Coordinates of N, CA and C in Angstrom, one line a residue:
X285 N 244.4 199.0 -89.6 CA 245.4 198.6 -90.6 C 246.6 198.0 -89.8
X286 N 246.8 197.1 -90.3 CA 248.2 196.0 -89.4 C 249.1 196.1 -90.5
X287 N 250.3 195.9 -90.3 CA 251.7 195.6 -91.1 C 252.2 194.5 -90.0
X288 N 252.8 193.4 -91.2 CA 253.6 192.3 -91.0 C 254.7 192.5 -91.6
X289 N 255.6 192.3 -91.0 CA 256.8 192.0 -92.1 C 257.8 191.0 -91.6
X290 N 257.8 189.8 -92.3 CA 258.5 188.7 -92.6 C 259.9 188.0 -92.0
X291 N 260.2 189.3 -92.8 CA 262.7 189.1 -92.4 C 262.4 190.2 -92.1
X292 N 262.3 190.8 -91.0 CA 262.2 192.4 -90.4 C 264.1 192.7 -90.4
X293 N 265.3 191.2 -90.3 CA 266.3 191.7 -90.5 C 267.1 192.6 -91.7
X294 N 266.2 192.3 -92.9 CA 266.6 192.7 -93.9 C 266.4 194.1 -93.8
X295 N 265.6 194.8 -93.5 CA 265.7 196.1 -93.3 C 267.1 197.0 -92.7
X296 N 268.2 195.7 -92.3 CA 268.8 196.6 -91.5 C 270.0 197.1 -92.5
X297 N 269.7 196.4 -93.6 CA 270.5 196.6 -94.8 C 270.6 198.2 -95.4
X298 N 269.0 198.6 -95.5 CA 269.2 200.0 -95.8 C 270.0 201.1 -95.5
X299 N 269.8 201.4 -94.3 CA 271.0 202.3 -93.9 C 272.4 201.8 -94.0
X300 N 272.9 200.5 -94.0 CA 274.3 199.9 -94.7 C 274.4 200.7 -96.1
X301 N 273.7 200.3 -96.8 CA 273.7 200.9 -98.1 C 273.6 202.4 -98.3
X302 N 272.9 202.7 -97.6 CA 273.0 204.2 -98.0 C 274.1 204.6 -97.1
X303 N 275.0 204.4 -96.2 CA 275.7 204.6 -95.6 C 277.5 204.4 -96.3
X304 N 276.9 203.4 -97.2 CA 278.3 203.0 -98.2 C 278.6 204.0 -99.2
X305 N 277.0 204.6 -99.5 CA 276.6 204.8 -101.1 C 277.4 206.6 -100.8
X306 N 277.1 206.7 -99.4 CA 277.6 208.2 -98.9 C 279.1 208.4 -98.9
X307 N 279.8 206.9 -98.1 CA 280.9 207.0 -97.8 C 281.9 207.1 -99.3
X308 N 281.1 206.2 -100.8 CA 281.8 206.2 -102.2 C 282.0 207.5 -102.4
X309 N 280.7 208.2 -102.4 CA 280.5 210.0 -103.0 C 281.4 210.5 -102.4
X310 N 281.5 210.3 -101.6 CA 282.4 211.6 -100.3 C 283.7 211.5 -100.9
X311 N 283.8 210.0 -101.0 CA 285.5 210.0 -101.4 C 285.7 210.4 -102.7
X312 N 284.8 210.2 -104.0 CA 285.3 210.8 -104.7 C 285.1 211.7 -104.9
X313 N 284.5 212.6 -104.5 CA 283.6 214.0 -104.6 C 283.4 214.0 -105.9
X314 N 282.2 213.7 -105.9 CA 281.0 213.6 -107.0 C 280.6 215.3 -107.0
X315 N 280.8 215.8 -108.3 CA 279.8 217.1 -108.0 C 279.1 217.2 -109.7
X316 N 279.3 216.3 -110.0 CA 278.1 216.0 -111.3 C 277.0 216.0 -110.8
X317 N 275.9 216.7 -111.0 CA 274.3 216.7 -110.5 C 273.7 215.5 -111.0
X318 N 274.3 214.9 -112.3 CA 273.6 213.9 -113.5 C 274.4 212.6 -112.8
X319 N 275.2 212.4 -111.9 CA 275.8 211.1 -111.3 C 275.3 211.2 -110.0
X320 N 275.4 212.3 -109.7 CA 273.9 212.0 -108.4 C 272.9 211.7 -108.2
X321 N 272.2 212.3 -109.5 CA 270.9 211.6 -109.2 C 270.7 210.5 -110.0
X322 N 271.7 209.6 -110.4 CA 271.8 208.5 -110.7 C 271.8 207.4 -109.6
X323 N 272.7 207.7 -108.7 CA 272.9 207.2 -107.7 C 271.9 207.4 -106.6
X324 N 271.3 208.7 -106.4 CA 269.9 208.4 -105.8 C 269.1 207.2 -106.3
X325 N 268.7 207.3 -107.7 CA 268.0 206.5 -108.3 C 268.2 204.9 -107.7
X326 N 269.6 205.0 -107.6 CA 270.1 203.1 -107.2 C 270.0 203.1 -106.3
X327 N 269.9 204.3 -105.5 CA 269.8 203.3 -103.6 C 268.1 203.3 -103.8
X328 N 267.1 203.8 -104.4 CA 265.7 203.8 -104.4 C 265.0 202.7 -104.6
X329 N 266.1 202.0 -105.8 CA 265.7 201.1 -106.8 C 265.7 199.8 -105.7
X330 N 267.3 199.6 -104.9 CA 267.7 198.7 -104.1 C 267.3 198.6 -103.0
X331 N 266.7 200.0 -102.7 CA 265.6 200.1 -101.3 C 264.1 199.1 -101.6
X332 N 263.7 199.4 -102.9 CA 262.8 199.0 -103.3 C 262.5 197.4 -103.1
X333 N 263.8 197.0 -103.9 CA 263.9 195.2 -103.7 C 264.3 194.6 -102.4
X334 N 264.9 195.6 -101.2 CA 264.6 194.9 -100.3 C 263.6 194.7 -99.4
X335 N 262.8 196.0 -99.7 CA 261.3 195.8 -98.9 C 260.5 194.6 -99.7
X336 N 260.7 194.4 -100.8 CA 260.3 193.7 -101.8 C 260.3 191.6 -101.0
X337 N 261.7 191.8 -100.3 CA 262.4 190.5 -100.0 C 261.9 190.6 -98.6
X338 N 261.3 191.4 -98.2 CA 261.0 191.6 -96.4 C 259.8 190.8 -96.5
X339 N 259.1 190.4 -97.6 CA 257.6 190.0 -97.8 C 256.6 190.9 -96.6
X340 N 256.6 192.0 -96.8 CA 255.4 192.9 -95.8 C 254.4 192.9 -96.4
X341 N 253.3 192.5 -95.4 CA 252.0 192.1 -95.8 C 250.9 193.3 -94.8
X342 N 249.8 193.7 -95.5 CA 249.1 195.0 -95.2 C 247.6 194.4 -94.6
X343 N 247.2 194.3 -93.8 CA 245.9 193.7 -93.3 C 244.9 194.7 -92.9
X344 N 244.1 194.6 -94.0 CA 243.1 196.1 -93.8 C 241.7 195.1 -92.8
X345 N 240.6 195.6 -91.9 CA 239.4 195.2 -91.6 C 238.6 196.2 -92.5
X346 N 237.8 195.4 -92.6 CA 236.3 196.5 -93.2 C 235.8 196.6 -92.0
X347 N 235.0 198.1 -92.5 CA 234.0 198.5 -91.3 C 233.3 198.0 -90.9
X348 N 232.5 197.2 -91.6 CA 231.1 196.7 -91.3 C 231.7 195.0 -91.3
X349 N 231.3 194.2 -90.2 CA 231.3 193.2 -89.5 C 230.1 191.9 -89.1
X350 N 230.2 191.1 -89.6 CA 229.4 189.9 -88.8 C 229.7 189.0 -88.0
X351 N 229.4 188.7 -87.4 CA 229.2 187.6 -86.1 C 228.5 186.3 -85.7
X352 N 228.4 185.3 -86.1 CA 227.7 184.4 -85.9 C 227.8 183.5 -84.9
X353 N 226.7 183.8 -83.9 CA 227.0 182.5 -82.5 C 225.8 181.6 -82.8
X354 N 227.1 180.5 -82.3 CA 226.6 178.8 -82.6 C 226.2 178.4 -81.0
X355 N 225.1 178.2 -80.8 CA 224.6 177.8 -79.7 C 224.5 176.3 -79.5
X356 N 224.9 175.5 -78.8 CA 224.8 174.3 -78.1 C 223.6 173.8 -77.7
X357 N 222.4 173.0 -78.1 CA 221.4 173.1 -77.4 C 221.3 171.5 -77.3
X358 N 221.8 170.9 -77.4 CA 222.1 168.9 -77.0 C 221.5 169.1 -75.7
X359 N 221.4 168.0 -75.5 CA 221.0 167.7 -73.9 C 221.8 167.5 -73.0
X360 N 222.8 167.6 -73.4 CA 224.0 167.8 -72.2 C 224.4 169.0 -71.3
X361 N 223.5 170.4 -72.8 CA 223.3 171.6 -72.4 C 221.7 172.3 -71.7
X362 N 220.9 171.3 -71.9 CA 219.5 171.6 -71.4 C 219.2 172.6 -70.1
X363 N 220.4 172.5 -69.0 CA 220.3 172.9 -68.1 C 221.1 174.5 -68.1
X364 N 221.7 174.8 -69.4 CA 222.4 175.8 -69.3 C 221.7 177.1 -70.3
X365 N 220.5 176.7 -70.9 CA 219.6 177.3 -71.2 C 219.7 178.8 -71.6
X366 N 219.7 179.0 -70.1 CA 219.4 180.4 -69.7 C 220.7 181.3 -69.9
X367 N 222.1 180.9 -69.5 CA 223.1 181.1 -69.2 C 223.4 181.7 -70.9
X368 N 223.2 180.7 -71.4 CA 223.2 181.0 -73.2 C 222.7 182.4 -73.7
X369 N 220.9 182.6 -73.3 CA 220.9 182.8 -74.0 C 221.2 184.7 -73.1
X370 N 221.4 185.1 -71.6 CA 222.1 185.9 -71.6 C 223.4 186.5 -71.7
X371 N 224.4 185.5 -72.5 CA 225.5 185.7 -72.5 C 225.3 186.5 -73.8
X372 N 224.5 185.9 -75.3 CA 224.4 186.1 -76.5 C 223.4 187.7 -76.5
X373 N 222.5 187.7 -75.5 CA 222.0 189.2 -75.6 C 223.1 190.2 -74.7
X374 N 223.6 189.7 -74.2 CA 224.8 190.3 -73.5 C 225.4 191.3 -74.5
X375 N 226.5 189.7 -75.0 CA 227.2 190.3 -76.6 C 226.3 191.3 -77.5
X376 N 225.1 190.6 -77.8 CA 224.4 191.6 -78.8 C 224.8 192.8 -78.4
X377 N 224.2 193.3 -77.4 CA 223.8 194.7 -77.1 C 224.9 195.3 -76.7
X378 N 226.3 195.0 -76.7 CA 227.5 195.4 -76.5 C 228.0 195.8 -77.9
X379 N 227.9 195.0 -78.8 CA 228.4 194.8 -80.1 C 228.4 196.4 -80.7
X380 N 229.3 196.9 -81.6 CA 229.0 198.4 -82.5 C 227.9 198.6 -83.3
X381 N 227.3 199.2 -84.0 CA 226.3 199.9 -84.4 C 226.1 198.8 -85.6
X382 N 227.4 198.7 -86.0 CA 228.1 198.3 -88.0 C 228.1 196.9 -88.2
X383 N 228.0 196.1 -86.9 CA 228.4 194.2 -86.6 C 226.9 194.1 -86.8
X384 N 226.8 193.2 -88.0 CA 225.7 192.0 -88.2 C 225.5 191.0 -87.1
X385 N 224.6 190.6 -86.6 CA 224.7 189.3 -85.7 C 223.7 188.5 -86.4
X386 N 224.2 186.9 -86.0 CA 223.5 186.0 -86.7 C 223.6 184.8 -85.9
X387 N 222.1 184.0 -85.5 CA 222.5 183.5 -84.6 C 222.0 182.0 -85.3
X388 N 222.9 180.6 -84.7 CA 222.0 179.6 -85.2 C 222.3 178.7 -84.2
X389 N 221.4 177.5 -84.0 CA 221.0 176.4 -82.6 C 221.6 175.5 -83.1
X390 N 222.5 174.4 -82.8 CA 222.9 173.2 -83.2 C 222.6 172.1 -82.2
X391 N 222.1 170.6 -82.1 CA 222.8 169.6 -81.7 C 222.6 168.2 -82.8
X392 N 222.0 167.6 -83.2 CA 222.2 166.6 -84.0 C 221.8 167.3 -85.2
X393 N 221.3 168.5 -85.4 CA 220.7 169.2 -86.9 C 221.2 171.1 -85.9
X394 N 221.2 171.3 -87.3 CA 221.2 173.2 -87.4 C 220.0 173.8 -87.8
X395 N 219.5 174.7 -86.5 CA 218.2 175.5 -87.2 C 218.7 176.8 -87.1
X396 N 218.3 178.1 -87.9 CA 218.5 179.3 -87.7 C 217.7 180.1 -86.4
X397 N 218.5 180.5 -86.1 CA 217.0 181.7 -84.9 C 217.2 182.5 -85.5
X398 N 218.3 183.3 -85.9 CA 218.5 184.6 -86.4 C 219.3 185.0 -87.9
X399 N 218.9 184.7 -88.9 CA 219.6 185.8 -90.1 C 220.4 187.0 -89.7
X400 N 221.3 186.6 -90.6 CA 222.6 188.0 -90.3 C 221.7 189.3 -90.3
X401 N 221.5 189.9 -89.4 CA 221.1 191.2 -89.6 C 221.5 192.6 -88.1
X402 N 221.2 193.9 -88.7 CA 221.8 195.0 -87.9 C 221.0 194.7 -86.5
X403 N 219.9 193.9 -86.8 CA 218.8 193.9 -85.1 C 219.6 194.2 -83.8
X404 N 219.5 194.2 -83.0 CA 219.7 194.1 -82.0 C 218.8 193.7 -80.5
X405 N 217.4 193.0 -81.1 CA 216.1 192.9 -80.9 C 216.3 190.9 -80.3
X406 N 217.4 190.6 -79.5 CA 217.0 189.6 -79.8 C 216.7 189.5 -77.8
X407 N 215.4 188.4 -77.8 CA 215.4 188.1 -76.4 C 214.9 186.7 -76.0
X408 N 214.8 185.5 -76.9 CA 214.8 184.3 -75.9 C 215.0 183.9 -77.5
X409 N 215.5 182.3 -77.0 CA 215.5 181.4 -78.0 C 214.1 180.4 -78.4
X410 N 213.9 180.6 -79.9 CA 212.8 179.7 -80.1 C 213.1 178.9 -81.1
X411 N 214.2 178.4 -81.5 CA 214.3 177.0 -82.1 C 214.8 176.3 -81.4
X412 N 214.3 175.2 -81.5 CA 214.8 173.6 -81.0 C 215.2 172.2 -81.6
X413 N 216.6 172.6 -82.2 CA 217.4 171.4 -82.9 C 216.7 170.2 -82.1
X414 N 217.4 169.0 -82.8 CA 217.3 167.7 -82.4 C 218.5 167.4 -80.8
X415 N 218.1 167.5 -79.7 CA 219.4 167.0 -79.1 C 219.9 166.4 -78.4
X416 N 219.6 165.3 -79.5 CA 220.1 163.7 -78.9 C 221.7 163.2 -79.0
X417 N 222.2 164.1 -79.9 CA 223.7 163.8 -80.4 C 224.0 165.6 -80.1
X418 N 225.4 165.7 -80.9 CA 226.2 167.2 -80.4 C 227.3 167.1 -82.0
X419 N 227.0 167.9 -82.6 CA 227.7 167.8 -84.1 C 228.1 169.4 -84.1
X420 N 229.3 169.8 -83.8 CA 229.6 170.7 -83.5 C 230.5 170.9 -85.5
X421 N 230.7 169.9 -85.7 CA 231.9 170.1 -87.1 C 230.6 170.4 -88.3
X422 N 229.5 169.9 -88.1 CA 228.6 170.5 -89.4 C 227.9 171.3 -88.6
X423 N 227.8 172.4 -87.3 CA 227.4 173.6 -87.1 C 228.0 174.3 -87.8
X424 N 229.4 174.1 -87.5 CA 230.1 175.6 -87.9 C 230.4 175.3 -90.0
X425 N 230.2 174.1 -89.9 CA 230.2 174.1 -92.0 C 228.4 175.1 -91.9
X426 N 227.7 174.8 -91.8 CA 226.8 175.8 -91.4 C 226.7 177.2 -91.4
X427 N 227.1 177.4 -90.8 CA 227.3 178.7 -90.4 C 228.2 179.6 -91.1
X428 N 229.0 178.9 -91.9 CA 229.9 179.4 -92.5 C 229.3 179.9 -94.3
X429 N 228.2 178.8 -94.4 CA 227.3 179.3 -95.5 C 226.6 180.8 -95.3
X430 N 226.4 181.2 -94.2 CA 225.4 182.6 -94.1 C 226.6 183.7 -94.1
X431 N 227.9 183.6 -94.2 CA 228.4 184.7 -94.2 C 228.5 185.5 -95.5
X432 N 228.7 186.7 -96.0 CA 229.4 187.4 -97.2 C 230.5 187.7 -97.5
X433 N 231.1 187.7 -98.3 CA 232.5 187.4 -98.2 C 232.7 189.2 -98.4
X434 N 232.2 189.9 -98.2 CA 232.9 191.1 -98.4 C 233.2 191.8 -97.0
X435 N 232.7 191.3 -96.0 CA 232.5 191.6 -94.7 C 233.5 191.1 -93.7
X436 N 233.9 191.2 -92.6 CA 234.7 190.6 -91.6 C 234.3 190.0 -90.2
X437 N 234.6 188.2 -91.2 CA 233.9 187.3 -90.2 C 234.0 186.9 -88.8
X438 N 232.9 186.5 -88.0 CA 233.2 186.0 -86.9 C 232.2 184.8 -86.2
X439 N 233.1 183.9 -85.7 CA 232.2 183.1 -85.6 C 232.7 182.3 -83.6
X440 N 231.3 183.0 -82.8 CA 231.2 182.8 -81.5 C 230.7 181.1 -81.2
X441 N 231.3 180.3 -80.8 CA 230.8 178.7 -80.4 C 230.7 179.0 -79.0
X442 N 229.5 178.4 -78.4 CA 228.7 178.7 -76.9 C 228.6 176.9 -76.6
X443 N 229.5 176.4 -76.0 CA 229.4 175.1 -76.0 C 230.1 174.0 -75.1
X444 N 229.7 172.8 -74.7 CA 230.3 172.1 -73.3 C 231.4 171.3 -74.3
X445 N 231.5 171.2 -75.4 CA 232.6 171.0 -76.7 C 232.3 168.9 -76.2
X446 N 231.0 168.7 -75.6 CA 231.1 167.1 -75.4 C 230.5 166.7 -76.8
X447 N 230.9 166.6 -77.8 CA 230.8 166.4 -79.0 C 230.9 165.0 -79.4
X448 N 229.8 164.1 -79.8 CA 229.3 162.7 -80.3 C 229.3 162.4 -81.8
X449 N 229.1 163.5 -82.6 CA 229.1 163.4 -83.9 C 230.3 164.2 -84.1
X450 N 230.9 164.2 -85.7 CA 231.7 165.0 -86.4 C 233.0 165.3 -85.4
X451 N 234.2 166.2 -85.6 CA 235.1 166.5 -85.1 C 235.5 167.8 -85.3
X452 N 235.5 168.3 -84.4 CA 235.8 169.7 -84.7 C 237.1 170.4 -85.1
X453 N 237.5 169.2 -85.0 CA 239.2 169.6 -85.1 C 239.2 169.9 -87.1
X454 N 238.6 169.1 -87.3 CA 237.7 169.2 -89.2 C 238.0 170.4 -89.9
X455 N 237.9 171.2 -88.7 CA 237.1 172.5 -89.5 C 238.5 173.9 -89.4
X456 N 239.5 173.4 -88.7 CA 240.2 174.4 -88.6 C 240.9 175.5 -89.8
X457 N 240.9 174.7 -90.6 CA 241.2 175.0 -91.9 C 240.0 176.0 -92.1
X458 N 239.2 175.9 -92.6 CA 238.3 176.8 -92.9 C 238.2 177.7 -92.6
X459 N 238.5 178.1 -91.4 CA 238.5 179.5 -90.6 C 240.1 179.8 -91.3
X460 N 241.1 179.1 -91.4 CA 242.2 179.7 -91.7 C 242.0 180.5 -92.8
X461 N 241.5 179.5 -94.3 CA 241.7 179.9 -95.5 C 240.4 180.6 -95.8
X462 N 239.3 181.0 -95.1 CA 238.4 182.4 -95.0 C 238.6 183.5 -94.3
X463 N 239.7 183.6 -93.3 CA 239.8 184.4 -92.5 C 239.1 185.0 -91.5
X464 N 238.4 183.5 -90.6 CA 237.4 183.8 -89.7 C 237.7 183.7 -88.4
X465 N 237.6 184.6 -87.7 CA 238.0 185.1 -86.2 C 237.2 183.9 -85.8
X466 N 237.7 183.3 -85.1 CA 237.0 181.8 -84.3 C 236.9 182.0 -82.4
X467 N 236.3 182.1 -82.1 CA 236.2 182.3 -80.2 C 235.2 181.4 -79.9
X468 N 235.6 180.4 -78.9 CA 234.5 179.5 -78.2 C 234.4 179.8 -77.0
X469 N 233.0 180.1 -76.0 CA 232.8 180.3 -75.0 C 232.4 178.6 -74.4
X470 N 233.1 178.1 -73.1 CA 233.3 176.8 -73.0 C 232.2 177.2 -71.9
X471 N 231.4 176.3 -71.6 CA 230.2 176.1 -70.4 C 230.7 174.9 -69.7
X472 N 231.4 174.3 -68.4 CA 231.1 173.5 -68.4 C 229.7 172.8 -67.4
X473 N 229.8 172.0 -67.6 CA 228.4 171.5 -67.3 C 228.6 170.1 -66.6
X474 N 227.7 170.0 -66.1 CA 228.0 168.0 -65.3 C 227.5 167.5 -66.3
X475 N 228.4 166.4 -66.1 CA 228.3 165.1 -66.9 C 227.1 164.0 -66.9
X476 N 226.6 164.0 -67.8 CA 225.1 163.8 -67.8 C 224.5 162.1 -68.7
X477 N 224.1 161.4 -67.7 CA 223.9 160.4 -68.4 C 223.3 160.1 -69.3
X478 N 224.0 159.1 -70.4 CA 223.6 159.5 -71.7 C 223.6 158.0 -72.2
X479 N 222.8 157.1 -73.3 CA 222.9 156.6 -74.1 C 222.0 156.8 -75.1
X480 N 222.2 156.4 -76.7 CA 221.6 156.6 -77.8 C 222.2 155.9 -79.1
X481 N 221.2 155.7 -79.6 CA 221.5 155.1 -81.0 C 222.3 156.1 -81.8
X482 N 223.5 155.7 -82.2 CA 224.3 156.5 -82.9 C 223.9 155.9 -84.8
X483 N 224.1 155.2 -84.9 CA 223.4 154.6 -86.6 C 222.6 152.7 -86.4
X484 N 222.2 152.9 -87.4 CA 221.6 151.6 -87.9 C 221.7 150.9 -89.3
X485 N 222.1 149.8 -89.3 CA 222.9 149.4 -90.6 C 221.7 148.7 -91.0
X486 N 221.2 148.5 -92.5 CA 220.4 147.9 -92.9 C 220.0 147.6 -94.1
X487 N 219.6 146.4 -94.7 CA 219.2 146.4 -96.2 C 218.7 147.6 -96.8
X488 N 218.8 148.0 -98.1 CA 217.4 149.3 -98.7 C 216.5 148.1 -98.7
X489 N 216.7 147.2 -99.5 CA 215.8 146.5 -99.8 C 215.6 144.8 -99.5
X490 N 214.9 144.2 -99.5 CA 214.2 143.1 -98.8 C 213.3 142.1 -99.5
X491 N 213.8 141.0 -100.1 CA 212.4 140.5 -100.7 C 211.5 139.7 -99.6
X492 N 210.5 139.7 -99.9 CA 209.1 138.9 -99.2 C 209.6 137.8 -98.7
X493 N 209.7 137.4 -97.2 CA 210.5 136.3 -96.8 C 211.6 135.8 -96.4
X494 N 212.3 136.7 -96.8 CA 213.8 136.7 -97.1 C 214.6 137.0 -96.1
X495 N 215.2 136.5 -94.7 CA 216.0 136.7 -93.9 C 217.4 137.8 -93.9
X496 N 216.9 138.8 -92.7 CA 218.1 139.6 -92.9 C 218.7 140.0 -91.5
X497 N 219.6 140.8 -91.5 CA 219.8 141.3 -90.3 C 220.2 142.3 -90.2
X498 N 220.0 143.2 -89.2 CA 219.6 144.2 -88.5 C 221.3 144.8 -87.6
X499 N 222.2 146.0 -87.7 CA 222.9 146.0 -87.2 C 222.9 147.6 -86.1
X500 N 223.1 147.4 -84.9 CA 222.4 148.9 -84.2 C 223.6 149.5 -83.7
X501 N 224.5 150.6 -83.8 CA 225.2 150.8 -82.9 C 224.8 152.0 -81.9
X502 N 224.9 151.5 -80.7 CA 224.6 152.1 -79.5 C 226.0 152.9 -78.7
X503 N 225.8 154.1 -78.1 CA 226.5 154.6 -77.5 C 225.8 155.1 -76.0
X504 N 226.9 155.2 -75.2 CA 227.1 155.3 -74.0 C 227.6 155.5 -73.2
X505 N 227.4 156.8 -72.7 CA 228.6 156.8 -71.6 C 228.8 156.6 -70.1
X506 N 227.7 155.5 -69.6 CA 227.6 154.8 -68.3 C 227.3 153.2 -68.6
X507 N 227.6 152.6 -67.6 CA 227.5 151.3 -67.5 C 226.4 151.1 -67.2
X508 N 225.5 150.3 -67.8 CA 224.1 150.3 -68.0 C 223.4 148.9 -69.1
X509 N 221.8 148.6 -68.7 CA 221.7 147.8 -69.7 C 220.8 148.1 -70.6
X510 N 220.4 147.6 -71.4 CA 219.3 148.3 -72.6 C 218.4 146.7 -73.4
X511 N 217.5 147.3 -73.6 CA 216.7 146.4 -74.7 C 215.8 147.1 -75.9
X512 N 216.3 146.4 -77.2 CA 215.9 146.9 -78.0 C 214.9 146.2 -78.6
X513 N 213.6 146.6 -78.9 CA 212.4 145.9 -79.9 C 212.5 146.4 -81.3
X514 N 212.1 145.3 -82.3 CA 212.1 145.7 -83.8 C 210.5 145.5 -84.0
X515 N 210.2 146.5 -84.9 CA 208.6 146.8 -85.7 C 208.7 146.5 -86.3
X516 N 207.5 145.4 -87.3 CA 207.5 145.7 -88.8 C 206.1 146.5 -88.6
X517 N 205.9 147.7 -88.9 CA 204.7 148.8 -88.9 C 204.7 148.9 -87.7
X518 N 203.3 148.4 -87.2 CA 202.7 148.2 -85.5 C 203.2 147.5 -85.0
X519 N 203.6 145.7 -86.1 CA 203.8 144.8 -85.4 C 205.2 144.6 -84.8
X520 N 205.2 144.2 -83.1 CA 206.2 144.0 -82.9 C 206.9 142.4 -83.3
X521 N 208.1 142.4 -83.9 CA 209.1 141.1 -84.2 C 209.6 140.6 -83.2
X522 N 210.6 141.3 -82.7 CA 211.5 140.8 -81.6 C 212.1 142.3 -80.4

């Protein structure tokens, strides 16, 4: 249980006030029982509204806990494999009795390895996202669907953060306004030569004959040359 409080100066009011409220009595010597506890009543009342104006806020955890690591598996990370996945059985088997773990693989798509559950059974990774690209901003929208909101979230990113798709900066909000403990474990990794078709712009539709054009955008992060062929089915065009 945590306590926040806001204007922690306003507190220092209390004892002013009860300090005054003593120095009034004294002077007039109050010895009516029924004006006393009147005046108790008003420093209680006034005590009341100023804790009231402190804005203190009460932050309970629940006992029981989830965890969700987002694993990196792009090809930028191919080589760090191993590193991953004993860092994540590491954690597991450190974790309390009460923490759910839940694990899922990202790089151009999200696959689950693991459902939130009490296991602690976990020992190699067997899904294999797409990892041609690194979309780290719809992992964690992802991941954020398998939690329960009654529980207290967490969400571990295992990752070289060389991100080609989405932005992760997207997502900070979400963790704010769910209240999800956010920790990234950074790998770094060498810089790995890379080019790929990032989209393709193109008609839906086409009539018989009918000239069109084709728009590719390619990415890359070395100086390099490339050639691209167009199908229609088997047949190669150009």
């Amino acid at each position: 249980m945590n306590f926040e409080i806001e204007k922690v100066y306003l507190l220092f009011l209390i004892p002013i006030i009860l300090m005054v409220m003593y120095l009034i009595s004294k002077k007039i010597k109050l010895k009516d029982k029924g004006i006393n506890f009147i005046n108790i009543n008003r420093f209680i009342i006034i005590t009341i509204l100023i804790l009231a104006m402190c804005n203190i806020s009460i932050s309970v955890k629940t006992k029981d806990s989830s965890t969700i690591f987002l694993l990196d598996l792009s090809h930028s990370m191919s080589n760090y494999k191993g590193e991953i996945k004993e860092f994540v059985k590491s954690a597991i088997e450190a974790s309390p009795s009460n923490n759910k773990i839940g694990i899922v693989t990202f790089g151009e798509n999200q696959e689950i390895e693991q459902f939130l559950t009490y296991s602690k059974s976990f020992n190699d990774i067997q899904t294999s996202p797409i990892g041609n690209t690194t979309n780290i901003e719809e992992a964690i929208k992802f991941s954020l669907s398998m939690f329960k909101d009654s529980n207290y979230k967490r969400v571990v990113l295992i990752t070289d953060g060389k991100e080609n798709q989405g932005d992760i900066l997207e997502t900070s909000t979400y963790f704010k306004d769910n209240q999800i403990d956010f920790q990234v474990y950074k790998v770094d990794s060498e810089q790995v030569e890379d080019v790929y078709i990032e989209d393709i712009d193109i008609l839906d539709k086409v009539a018989i004959g009918e000239e069109f054009s084709v728009t590719v955008n390619i990415k890359s992060n070395i100086k390099t040359k490339s050639r691209i062929s167009v199908y229609s089915g088997r047949e190669k065009k150009k």
